CSV table of C-alpha atoms in Angstrom, one decimal:
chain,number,residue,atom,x,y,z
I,10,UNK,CA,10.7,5.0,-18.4
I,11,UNK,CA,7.9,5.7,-15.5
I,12,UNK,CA,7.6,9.0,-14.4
I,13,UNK,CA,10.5,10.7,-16.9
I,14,UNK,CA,7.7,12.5,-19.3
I,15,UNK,CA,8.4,16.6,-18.8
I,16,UNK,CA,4.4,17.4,-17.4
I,17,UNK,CA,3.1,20.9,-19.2
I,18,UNK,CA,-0.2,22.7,-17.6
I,19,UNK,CA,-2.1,20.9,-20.1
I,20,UNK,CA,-1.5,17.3,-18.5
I,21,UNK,CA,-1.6,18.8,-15.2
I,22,UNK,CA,-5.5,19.9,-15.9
I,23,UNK,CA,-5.8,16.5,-17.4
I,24,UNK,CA,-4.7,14.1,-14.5
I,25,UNK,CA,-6.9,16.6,-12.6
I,26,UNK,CA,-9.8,16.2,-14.3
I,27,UNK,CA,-9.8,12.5,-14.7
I,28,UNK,CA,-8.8,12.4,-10.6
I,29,UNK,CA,-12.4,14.3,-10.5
I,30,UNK,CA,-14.2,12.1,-12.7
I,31,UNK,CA,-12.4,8.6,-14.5
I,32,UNK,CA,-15.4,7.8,-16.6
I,33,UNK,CA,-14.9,11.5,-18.9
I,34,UNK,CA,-15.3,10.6,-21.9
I,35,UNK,CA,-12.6,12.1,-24.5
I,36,UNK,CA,-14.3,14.6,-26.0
I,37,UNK,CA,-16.1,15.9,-22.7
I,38,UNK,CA,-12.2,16.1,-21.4
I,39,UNK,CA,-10.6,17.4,-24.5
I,40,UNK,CA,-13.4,20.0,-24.2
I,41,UNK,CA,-12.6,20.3,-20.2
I,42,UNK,CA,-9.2,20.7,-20.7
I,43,UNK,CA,-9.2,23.0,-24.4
I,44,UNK,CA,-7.7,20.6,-27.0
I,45,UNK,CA,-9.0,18.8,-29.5
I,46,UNK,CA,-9.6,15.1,-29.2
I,47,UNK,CA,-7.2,13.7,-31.1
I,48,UNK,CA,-4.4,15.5,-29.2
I,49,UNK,CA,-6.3,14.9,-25.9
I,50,UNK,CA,-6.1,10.9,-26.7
I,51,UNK,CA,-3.0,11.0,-27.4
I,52,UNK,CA,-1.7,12.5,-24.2
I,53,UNK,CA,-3.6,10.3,-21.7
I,54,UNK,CA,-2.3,7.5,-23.7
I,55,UNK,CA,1.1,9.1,-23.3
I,56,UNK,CA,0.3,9.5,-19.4
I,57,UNK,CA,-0.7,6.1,-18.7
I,58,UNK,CA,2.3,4.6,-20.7
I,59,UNK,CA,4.5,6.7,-18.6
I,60,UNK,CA,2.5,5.1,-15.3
I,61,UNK,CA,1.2,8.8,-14.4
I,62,UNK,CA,-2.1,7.3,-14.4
I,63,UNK,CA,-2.0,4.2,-12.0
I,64,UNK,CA,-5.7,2.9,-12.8
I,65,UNK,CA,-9.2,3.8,-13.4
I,66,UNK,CA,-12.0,2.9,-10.7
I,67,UNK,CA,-14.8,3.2,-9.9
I,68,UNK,CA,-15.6,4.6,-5.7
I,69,UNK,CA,-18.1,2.6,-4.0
I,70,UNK,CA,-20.7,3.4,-1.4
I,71,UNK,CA,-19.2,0.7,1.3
I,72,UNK,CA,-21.7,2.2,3.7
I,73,UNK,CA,-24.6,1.3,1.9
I,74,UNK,CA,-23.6,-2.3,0.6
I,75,UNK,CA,-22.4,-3.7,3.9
I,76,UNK,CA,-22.0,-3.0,7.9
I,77,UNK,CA,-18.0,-2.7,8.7
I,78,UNK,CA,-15.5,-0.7,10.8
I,79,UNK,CA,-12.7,1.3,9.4
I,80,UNK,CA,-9.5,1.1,11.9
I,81,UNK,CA,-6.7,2.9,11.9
I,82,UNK,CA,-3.3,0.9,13.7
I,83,UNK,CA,-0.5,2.4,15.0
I,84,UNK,CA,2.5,-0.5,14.7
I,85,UNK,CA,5.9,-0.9,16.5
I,86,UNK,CA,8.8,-2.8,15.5
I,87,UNK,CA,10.5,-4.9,18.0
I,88,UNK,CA,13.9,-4.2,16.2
I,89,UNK,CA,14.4,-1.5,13.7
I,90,UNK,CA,16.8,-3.4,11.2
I,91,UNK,CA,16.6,-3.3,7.8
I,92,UNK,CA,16.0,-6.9,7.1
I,93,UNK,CA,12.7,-6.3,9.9
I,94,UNK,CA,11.4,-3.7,8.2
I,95,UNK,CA,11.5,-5.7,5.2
I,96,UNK,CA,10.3,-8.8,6.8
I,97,UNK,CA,7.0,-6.8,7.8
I,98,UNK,CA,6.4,-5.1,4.9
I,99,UNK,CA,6.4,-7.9,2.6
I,100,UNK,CA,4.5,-10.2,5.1
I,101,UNK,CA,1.5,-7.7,6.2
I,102,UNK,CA,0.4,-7.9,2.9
I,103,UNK,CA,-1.1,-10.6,2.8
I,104,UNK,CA,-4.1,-9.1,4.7
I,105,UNK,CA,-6.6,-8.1,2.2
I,106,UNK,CA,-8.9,-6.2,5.0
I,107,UNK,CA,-5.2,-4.1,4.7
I,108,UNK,CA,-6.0,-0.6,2.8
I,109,UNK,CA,-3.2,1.5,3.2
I,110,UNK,CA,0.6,0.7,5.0
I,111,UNK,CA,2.5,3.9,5.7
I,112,UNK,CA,6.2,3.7,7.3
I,113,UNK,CA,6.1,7.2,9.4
I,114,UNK,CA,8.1,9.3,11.6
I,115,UNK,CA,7.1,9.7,15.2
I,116,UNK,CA,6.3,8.1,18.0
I,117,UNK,CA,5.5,4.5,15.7
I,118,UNK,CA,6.7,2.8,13.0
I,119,UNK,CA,3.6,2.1,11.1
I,120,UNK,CA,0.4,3.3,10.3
I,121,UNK,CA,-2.0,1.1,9.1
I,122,UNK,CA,-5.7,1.5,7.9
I,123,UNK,CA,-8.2,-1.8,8.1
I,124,UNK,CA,-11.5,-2.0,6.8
I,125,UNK,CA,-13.3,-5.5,8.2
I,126,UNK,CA,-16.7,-6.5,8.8
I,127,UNK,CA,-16.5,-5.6,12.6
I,128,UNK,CA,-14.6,-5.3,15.9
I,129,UNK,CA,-14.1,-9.3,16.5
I,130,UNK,CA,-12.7,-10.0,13.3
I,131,UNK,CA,-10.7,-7.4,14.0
I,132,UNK,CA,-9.0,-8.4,16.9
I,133,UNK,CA,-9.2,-12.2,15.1
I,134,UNK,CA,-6.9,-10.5,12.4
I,135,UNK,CA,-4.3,-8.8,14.9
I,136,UNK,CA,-4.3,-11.9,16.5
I,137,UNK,CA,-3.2,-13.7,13.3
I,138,UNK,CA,-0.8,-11.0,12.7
I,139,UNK,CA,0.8,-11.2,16.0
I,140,UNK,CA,1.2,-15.0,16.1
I,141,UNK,CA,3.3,-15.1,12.7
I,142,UNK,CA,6.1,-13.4,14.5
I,143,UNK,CA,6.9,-10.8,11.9
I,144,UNK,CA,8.3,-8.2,14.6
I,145,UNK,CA,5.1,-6.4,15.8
I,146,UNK,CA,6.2,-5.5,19.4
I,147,UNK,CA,3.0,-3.5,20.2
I,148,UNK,CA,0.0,-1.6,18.2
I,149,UNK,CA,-2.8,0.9,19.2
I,150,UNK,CA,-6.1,0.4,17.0
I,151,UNK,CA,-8.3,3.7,16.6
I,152,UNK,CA,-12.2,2.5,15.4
I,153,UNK,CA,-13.4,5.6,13.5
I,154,UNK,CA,-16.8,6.3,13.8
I,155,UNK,CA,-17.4,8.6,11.9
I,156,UNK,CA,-15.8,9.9,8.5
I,157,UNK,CA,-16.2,13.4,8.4
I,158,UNK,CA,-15.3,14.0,5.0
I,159,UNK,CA,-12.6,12.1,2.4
I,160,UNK,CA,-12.0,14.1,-0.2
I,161,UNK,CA,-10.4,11.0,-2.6
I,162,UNK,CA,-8.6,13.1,-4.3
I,163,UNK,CA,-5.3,15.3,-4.0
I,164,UNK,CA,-5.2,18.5,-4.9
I,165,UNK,CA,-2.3,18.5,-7.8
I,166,UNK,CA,-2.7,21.8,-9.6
I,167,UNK,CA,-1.4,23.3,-6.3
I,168,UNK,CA,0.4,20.4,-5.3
I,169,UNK,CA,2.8,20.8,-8.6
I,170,UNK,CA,2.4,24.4,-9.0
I,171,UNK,CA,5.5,26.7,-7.1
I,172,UNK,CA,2.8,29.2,-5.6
């Protein structure tokens, strides 16, 4: 039953506000949002049963706990079969230094965002990656060096609203 609960404005504002801010207590969100708390409760429960609300986590400061590189990797498939889409998918997993794996439409297959101490384990990694043969006929790494801004959030009032 994920994802079947009818959202009114009222959840809306209250997956907002807890994108914002997870630790809101329910009264300062009841409050945020204009319900009582008892209600308020009641709906987030009703949200995260429905799977609405994936988790609740805390953002850290990577910068200040550690030196690393963030890379972003542009992927191609040697074949573009089902079965070697699936073969790559469920293989590149297993890469913890793996954030994010995005099948895309373009020029690539895959886009693919690493955070790693640094620049040799890097290459150590896409080395690893390219001798278990899971169809990877060439990539492109991008080092950022500089994150502008990341917002960590999505903007879902105007995201679900039709305006």
């Amino acid at each position: 039953m994920v994802g079947l609960l009818k959202l009114d404005r009222i959840d809306i504002n209250i997956l907002s506000q807890l994108q914002q801010n997870g630790r809101l207590t329910n009264v300062d969100l009841a409050d945020a949002v204009g319900l009582s708390q008892s209600p308020c409760l009641a709906r987030v429960r009703r949200l995260e049963e429905a799977g609405y609300i994936a988790s609740y986590n805390a953002r850290l400061s990577l910068a200040k706990l550690i030196e690393h590189i963030t890379v972003f990797t542009e992927v191609t498939l040697n074949d573009h079969r089902r079965e070697d889409f699936i073969k790559f998918e469920a293989d590149i997993r297993r890469y913890e230094a793996l954030q994010e794996c995005h099948l895309v439409s373009g020029g690539y297959d895959y886009l693919l965002k690493f955070v790693i101490k640094n620049v040799n384990r890097y290459q150590e990694l896409m080395e690893s990656i390219l001798e278990r043969n899971i169809g990877v006929e060439k990539y492109f790494s991008y080092i950022v060096i500089k994150t502008v801004f990341d917002r960590g959030t999505v903007p879902l009032k105007s995201l679900v609203n039709d305006n």
